[in-house]
Coordinates of C-alpha atoms and ligand atoms in Angstrom, one line a residue:
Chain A
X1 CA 13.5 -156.8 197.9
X2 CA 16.2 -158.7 197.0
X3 CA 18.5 -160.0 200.6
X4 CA 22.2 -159.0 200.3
X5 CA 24.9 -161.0 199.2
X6 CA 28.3 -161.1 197.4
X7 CA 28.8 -162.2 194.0
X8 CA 32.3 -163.4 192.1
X9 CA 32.9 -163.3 189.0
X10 CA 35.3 -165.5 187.9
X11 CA 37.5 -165.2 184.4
X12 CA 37.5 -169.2 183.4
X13 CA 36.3 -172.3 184.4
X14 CA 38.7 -172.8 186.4
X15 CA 38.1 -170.2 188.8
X16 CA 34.5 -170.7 189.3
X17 CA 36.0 -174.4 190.5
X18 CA 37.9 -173.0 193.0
X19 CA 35.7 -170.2 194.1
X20 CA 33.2 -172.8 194.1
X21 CA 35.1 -174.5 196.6
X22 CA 37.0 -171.7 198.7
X23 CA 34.0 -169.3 199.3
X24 CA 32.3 -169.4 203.0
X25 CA 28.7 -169.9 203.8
X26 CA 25.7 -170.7 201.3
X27 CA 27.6 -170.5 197.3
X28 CA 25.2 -170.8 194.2
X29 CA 25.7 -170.5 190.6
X30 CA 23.6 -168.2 188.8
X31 CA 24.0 -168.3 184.9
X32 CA 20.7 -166.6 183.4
X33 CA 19.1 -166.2 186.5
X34 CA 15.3 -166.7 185.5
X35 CA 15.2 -169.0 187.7
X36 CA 17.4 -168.0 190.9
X37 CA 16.9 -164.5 190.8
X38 CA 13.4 -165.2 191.5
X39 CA 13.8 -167.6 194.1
X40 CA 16.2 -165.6 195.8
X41 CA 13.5 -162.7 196.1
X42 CA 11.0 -164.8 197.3
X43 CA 13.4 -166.2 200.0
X44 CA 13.0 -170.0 198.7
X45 CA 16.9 -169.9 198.4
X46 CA 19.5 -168.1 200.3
X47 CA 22.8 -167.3 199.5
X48 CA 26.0 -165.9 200.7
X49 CA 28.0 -165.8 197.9
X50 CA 26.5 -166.3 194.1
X51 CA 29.0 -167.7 191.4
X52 CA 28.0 -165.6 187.9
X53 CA 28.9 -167.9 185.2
X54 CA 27.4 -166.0 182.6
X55 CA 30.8 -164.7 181.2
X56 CA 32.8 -168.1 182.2
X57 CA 33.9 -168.3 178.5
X58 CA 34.5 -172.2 178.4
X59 CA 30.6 -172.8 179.5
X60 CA 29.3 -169.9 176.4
X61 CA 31.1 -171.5 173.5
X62 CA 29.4 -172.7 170.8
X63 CA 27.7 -176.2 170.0
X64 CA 30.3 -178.6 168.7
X65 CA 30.8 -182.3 166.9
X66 CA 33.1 -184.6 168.8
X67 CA 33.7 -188.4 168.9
X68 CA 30.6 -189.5 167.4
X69 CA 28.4 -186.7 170.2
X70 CA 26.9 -183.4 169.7
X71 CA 28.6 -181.5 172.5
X72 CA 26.7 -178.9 174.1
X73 CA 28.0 -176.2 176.9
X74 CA 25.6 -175.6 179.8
X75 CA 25.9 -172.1 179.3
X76 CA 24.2 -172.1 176.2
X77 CA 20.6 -170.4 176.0
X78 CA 17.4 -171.1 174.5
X79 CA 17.4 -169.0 171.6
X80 CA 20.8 -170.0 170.7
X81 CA 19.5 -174.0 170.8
X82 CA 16.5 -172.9 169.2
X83 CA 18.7 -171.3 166.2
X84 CA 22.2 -173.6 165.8
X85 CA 22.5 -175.2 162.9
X86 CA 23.5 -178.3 164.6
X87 CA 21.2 -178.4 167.2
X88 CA 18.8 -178.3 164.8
X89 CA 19.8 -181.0 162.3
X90 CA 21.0 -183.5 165.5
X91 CA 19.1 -183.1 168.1
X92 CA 15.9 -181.0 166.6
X93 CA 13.6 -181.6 169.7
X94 CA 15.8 -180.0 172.1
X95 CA 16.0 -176.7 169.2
X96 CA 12.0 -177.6 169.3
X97 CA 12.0 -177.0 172.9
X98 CA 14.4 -173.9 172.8
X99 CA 11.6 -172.4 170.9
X100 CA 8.4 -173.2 172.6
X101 CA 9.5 -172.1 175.9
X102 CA 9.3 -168.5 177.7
X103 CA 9.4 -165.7 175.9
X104 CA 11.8 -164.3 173.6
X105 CA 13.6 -162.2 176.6
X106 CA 13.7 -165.3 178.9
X107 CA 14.7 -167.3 175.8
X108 CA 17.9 -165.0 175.2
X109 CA 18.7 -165.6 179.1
X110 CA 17.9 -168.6 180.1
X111 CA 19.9 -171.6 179.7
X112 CA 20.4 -175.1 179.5
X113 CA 22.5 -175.5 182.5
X114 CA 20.4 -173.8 184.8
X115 CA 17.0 -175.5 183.1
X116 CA 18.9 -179.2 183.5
X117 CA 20.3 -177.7 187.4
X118 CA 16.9 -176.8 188.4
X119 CA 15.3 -180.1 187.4
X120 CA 11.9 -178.5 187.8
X121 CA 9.7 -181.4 186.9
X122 CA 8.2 -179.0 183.6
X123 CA 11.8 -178.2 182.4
X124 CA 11.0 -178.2 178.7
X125 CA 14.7 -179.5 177.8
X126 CA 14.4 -182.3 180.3
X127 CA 12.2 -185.1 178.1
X128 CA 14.1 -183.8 174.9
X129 CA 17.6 -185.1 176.7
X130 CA 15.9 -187.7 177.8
X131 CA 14.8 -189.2 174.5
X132 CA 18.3 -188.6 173.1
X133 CA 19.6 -190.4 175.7
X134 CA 22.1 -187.2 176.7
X135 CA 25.0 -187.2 179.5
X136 CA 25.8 -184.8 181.7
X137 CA 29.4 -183.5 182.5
X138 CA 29.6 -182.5 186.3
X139 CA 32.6 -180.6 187.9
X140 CA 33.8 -179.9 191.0
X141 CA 37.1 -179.4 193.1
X142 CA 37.3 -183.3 193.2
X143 CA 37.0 -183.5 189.3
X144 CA 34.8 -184.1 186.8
X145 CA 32.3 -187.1 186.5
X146 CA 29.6 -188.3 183.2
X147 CA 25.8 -189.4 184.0
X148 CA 23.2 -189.9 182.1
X149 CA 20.1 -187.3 182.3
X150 CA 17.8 -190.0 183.6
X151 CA 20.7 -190.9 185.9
X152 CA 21.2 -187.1 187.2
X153 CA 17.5 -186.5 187.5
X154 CA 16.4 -189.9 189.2
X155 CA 18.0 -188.5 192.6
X156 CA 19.0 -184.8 191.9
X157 CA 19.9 -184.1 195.5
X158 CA 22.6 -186.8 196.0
X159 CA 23.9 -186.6 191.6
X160 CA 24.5 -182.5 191.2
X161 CA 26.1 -181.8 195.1
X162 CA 26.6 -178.5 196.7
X163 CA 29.1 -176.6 194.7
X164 CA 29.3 -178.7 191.5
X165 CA 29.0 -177.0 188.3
X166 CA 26.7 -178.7 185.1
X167 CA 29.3 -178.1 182.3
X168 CA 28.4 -180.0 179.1
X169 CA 26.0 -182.1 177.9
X170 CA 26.5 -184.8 175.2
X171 CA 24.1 -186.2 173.0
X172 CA 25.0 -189.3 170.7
X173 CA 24.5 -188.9 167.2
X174 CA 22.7 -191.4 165.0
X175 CA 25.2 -193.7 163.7
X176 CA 26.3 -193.9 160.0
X177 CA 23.0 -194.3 157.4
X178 CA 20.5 -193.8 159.8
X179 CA 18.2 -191.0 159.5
X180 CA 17.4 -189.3 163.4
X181 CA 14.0 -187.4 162.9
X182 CA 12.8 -185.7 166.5
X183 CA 10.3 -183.3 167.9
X184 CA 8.9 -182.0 170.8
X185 CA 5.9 -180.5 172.1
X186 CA 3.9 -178.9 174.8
X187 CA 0.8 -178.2 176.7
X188 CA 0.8 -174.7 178.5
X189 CA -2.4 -173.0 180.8
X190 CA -1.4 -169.6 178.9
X191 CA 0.5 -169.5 175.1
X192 CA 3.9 -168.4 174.9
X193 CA 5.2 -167.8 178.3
X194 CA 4.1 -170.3 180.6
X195 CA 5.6 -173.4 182.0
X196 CA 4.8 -176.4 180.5
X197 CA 2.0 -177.9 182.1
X198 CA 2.7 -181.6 180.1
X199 CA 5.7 -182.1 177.5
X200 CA 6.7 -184.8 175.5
X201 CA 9.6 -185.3 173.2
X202 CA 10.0 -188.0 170.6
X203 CA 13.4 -189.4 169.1
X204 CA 12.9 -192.0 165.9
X205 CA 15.8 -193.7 163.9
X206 CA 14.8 -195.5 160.6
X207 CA 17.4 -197.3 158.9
X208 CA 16.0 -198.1 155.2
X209 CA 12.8 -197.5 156.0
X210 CA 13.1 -199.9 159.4
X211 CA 12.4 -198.3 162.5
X212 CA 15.7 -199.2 164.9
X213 CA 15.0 -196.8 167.2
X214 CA 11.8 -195.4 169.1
X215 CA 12.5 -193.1 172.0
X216 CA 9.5 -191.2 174.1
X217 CA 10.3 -188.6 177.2
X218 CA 7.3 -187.2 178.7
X219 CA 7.8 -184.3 181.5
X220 CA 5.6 -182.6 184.1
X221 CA 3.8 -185.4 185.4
X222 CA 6.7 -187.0 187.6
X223 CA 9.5 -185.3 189.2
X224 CA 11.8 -186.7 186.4
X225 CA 10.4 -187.3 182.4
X226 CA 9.0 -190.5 181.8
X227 CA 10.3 -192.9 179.5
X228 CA 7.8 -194.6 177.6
X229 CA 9.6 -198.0 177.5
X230 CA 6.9 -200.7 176.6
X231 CA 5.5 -198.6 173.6
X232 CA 9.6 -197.6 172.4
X233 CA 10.0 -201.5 172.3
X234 CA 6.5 -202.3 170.2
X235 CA 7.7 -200.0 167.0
X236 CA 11.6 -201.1 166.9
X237 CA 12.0 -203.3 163.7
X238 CA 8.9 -201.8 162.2
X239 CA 8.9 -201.4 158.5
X240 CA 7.8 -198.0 157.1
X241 CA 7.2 -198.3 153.7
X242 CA 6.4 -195.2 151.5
X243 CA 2.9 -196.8 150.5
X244 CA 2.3 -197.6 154.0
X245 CA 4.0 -195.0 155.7
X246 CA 0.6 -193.3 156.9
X247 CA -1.4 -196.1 158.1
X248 CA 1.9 -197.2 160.7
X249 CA 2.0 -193.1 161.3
X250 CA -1.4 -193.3 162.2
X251 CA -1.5 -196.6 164.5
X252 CA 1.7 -195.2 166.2
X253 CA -0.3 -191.8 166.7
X254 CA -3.5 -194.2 168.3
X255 CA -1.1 -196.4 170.1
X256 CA 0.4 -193.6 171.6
X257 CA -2.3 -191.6 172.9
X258 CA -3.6 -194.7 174.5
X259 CA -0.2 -195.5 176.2
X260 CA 0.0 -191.4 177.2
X261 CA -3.3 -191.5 178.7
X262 CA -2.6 -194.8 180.7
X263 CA 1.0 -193.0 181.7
X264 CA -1.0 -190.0 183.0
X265 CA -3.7 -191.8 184.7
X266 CA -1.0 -193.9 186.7
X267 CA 1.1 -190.8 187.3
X268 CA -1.4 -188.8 189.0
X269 CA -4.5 -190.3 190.0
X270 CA -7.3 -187.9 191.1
X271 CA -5.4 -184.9 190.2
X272 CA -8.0 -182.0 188.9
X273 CA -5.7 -181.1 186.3
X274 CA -6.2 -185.3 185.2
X275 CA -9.4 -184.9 183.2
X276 CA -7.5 -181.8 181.1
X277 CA -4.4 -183.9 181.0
X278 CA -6.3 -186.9 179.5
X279 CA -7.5 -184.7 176.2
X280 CA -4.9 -182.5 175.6
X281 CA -2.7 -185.7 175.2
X282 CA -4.6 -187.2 172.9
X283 CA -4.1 -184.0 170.3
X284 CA -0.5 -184.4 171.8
X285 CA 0.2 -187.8 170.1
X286 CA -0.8 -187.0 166.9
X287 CA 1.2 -183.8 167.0
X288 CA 4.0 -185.8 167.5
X289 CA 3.3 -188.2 165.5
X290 CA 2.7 -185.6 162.5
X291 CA 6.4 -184.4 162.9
X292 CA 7.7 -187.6 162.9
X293 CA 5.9 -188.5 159.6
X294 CA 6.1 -184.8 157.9
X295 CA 5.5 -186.2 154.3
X296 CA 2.2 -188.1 155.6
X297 CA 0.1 -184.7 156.4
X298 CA -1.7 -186.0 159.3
X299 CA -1.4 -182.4 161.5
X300 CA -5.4 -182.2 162.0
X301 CA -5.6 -185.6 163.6
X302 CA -5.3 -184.6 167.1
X303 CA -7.6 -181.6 166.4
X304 CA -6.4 -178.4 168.1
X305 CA -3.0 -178.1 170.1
X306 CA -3.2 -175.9 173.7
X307 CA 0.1 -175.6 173.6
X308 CA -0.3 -172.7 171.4
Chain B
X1 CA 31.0 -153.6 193.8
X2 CA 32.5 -152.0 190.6
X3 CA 30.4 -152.1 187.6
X4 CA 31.6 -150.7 184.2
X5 CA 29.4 -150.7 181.3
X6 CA 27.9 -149.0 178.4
X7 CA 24.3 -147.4 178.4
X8 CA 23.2 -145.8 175.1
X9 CA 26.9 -145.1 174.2
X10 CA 27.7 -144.1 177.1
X11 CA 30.2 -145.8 179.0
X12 CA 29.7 -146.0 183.2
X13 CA 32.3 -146.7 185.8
X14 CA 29.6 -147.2 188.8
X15 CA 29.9 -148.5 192.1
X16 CA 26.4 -150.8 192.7
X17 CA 24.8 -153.1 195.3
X18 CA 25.7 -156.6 194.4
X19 CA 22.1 -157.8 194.9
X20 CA 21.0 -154.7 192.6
X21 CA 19.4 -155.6 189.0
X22 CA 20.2 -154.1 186.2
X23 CA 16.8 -152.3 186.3
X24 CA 17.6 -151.2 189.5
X25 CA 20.8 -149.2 188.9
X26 CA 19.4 -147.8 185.1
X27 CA 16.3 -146.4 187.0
X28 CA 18.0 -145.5 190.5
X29 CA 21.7 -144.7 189.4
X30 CA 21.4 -143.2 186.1
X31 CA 18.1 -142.0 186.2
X32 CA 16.8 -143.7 183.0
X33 CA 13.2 -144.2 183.8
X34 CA 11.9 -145.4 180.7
X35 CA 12.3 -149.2 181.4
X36 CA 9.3 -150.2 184.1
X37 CA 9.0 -152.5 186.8
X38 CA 5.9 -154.4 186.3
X39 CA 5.7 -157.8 187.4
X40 CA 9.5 -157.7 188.4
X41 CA 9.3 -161.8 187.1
X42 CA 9.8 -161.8 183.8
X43 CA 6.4 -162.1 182.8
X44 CA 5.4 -158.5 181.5
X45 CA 8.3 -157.4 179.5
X46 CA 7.7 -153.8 181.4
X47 CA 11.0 -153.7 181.8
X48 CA 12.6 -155.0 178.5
X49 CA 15.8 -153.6 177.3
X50 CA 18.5 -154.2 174.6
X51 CA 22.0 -156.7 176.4
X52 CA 24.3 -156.8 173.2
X53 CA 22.0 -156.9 170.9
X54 CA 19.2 -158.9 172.6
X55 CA 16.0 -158.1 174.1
X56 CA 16.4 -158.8 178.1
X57 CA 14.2 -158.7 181.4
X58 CA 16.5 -156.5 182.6
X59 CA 14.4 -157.5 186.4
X60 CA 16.1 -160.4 185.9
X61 CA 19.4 -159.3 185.1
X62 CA 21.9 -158.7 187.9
X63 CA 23.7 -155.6 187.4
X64 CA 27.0 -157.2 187.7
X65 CA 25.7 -159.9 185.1
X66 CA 25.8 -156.4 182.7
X67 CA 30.1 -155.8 183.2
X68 CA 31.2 -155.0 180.0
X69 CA 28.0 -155.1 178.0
X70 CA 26.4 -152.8 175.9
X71 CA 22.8 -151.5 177.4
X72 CA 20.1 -149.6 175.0
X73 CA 17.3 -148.4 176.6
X74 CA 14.0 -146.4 174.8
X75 CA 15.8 -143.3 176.0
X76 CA 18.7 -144.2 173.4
X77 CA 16.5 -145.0 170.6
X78 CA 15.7 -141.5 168.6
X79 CA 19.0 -140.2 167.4
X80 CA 19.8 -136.3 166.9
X81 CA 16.4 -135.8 168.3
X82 CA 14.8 -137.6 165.7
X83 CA 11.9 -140.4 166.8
X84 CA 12.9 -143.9 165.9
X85 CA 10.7 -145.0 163.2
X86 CA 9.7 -147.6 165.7
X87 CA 8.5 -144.4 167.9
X88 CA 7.3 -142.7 165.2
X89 CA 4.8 -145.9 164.0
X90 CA 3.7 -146.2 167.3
X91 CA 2.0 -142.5 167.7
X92 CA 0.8 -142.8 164.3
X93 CA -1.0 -146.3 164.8
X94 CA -2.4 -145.1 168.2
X95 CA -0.6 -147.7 170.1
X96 CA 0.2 -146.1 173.0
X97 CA -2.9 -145.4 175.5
X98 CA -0.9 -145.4 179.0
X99 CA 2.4 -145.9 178.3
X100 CA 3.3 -148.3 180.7
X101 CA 4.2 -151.2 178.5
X102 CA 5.6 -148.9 175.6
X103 CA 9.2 -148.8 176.3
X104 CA 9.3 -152.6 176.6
X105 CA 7.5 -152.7 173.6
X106 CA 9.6 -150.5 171.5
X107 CA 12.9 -152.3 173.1
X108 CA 11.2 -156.1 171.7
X109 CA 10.3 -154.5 168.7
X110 CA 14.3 -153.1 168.3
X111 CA 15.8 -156.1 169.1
X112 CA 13.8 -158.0 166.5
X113 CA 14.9 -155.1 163.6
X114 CA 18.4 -155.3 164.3
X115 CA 18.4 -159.0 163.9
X116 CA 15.3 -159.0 161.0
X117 CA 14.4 -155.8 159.3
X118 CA 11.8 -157.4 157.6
X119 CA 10.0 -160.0 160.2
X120 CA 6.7 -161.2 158.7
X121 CA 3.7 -160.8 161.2
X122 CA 4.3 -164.2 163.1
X123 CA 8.1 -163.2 163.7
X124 CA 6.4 -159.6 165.5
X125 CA 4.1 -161.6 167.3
X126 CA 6.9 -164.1 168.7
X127 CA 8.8 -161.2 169.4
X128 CA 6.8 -159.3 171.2
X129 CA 4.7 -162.3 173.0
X130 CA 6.4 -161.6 176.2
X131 CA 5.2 -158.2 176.7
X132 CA 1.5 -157.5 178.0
X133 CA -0.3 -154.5 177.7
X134 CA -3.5 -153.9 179.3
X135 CA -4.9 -151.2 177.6
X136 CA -4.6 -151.4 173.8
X137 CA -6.1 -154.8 172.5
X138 CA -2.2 -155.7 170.9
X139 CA -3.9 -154.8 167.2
X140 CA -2.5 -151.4 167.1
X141 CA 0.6 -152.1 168.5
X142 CA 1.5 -155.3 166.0
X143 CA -0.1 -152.4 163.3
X144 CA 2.6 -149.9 164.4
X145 CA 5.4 -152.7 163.9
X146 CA 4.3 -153.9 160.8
X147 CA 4.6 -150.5 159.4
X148 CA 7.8 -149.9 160.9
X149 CA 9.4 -152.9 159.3
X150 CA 7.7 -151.9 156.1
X151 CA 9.6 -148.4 156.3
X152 CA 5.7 -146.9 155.6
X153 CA 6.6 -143.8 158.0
Ligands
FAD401 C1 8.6 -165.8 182.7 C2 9.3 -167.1 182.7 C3 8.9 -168.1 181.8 C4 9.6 -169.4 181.8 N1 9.2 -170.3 180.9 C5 9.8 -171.5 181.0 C6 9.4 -172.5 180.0 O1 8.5 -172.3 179.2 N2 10.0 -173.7 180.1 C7 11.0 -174.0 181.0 O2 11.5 -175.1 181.1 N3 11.4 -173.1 181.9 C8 10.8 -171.8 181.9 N4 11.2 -170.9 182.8 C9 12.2 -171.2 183.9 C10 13.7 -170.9 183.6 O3 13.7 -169.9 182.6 C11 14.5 -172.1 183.1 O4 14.4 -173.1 184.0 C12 15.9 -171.7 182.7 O5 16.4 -172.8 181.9 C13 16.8 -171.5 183.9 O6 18.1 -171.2 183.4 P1 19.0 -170.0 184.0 O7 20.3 -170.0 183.3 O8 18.2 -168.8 183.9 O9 19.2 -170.5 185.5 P2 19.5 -169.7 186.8 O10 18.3 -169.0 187.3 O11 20.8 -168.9 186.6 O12 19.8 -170.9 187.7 C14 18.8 -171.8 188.1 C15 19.4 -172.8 189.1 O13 20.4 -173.6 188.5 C16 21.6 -173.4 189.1 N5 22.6 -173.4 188.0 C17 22.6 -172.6 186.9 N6 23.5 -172.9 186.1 C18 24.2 -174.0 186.7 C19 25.3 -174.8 186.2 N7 25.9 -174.6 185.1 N8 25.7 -175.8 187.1 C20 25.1 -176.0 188.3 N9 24.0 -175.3 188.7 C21 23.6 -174.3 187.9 C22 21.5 -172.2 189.9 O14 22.3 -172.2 191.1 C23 20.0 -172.2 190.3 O15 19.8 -173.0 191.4 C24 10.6 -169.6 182.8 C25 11.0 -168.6 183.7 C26 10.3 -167.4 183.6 C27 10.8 -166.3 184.6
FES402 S1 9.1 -156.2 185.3 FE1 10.5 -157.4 184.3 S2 9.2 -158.7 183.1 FE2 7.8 -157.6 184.4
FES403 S1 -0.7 -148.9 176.7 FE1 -1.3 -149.3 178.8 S2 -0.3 -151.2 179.2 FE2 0.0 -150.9 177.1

């Protein structure tokens, strides 16, 4: 059974501010409630008062361009992420990860807001706005602040306080002439609806044919994605020629997998789940690697994906 | 709290439990049975119904989360007493064995048709991956959508 409490529904942004800030005892947001409505039936979270954003128009709008950023509302779901047009030419990992995760009902609930505001350490969008280096818009009655993701999830409890609302998310688009190409992907126990057990998201610019940019997110091993730093820094100023496009494709593909399987066997020793982990991201890197390099054909390297 | 909504055309003024689901007040207030509570966690699609065109949990839906929408359940699927062809397919192809996981399933399979009236077999499959049935195997039940979208009955 579900315990009793109230529930506002405010008109605007506005007024889930000041609700936020005028309502007595325990006050939680609830936006697709996948998450919350669960918890609150289990008893892991209590509330007096829950804040529906669902119909808060400002945070359901659609996925914008401004000032050089792809500007995203935290209201938006996973199907839409998985479908927008720009969502999918900007930032095509996160509409990679819109489509891989839950099922098509928690899909067309579930949002991006509440997936960032859980910060559960699977959160499928989490290495995706990592690797695109996103920001996070937080409000409150004392105003509005921007963090980075890696900055918000490094130390959740003192970044998103009691009462403050996720509202956007930013992510910088690739600058003039340079070609963004991103994907994500996923290892699940069970296809389709499950939580991801491991994620990873990769982010590469190439500037005639020069890599400038390498980024790598991997989720579900920490509490916040991993990025992979030291290999990101080996590839920058790469050259990816067409005639030798498939031989760098495929050292970055062995290069990787080595790296992911150090990252996994520092990140949790003597875990059961390790000897698994250790496999599945083997198949992992080259699945990546094949969507990075999609005229180079390489999708059977890793040899069968678990995450579907 | 005051809740006022539409259910298969209908439109409700109803005063509801703010803690109550949206599966709650279709099966307790209104008497619409046909969406089920199986897992009540969003992991069986039991109790899948149409939100505004999309396919919804509705055991994760709060009922106040619902103001203003427009529900469809399986009990406002067949029209003038006529079987949605979705219906219809399905007791043709002998995909229904106990039922339980049937209303779900035709609410999935809806939801994909009004967005794709011609989904290839992978689009049925993605569609309908968050609904379990223990009884049939799936094979029948894909059968019965595939022939559905094809406009065979
Ligand atoms: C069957 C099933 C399968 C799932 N599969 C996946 C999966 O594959 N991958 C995955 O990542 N997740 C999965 N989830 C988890 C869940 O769907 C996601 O985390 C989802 O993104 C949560 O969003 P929501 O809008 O439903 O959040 P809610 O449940 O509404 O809220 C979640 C939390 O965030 C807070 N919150 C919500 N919005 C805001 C906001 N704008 N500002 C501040 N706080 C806010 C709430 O107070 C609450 O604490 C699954 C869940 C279920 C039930
Ligand atoms: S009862 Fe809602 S998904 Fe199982
Ligand atoms: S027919 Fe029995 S669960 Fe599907």
């Amino acid at each position: 059974m579900m315990p009793e409490f109230q529930i506002a529904c405010p008109q605007n942004l506005a007024d889930a501010i000041t609700e936020a800030s005028r309502l007595q005892g325990e006050v939680l947001f609830v936006n697709g409630g996948t998450d919350l409505i669960l918890e609150l039936r289990s008893g892991q979270k209590k509330a007096d008062w829950l804040i529906d954003l669902s119909q808060v128009p400002e945070l359901q709008s659609l996925p914008t361009l401004e000032n050089g950023m792809l500007k995203l509302r935290s209201g938006v779901t996973f199907t839409r992420l998985s479908t927008d047009p720009l969502v999918r030419k900007h930032a095509r990992c996160l509409a990679h990860a819109g489509e891989q995760m839950g099922s098509a009902q928690i899909r067309n609930r579930a949002t991006l807001g509440g997936n960032i505001a859980s910060a559960s350490p699977a959160g499928d969008s989490l290495p995706a706005l990592a690797a695109l280096e996103a920001e996070v818009t937080i409000e409150g009655s004392e105003g509005a602040r921007t963090l980075t993701v890696a900055e918000m999830l490094a130390a959740k409890e003192k970044t998103l306080k009691a009462r403050e609302l996720v509202t956007e998310i930013l992510i910088p688009l690739a600058e003039q002439g340079i070609e963004r190409r991103s994907t994500f992907t996923k290892i699940g126990s069970r296809t389709q609806v499950s939580i991801a057990r491991l994620n990873l998201a990769a982010v590469m610019e190439l500037e005639h044919g020069v890599i400038r940019k390498m980024r790598l997110a991997v989720g579900a091993i920490g509490k916040a994605p991993l990025r992979l730093y030291e290999f990101e820094k080996e590839w920058e100023g790469k050259a990816v020629k067409a005639e030798s496009a498939g031989k760098i494709a495929g050292e970055i593909a062995g290069t990787l997998a080595e790296f992911l399987t150090k990252t996994v066997d520092q990140a949790i020793p003597g875990r059961h789940s390790q000897a698994y982990k250790r496999q599945a991201v083997q198949a992992l890197a080259f699945d990546v690697v094949a969507e990075l390099f999609p005229e180079q054909g390489l999708g059977q390297g890793g040899g069968g994906n678990g995450g579907r | 709290m005051k809740l006022e909504f539409k259910v298969n055309g209908k439109t409700y003024e109803l005063d509801v439990d703010p803690e109550s689901r949206l599966l709650d007040v279709l099966r307790e207030e209104l008497g619409l049975t046909g969406a089920k509570e199986g897992c009540g966690e969003g992991e069986c699609g039991a109790c899948t119904v149409i939100m505004d065109g999309l396919a919804v949990n509705s055991c994760l839906v709060l009922a106040a989360q619902a103001r203003g929408k427009e529900i469809l359940t399986v009990e406002g699927l067949a029209e003038n007493g006529e079987l949605d062809r979705l219906q219809q397919a399905f007791i043709d192809n002998g995909a229904i064995q106990c039922g339980y996981c049937t209303p779900g399933m035709l609410m999935s399979a809806k939801a994909l048709f009004l967005r794709n009236p011609h989904p290839s077999e992978t689009e049925i499959r993605t569609a309908l991956a968050g609904n379990l049935c223990r009884c049939t195997g799936y094979v029948n039940i894909i059968n019965a959508v595939k022939d559905a979208a094809e406009g065979a009955v």
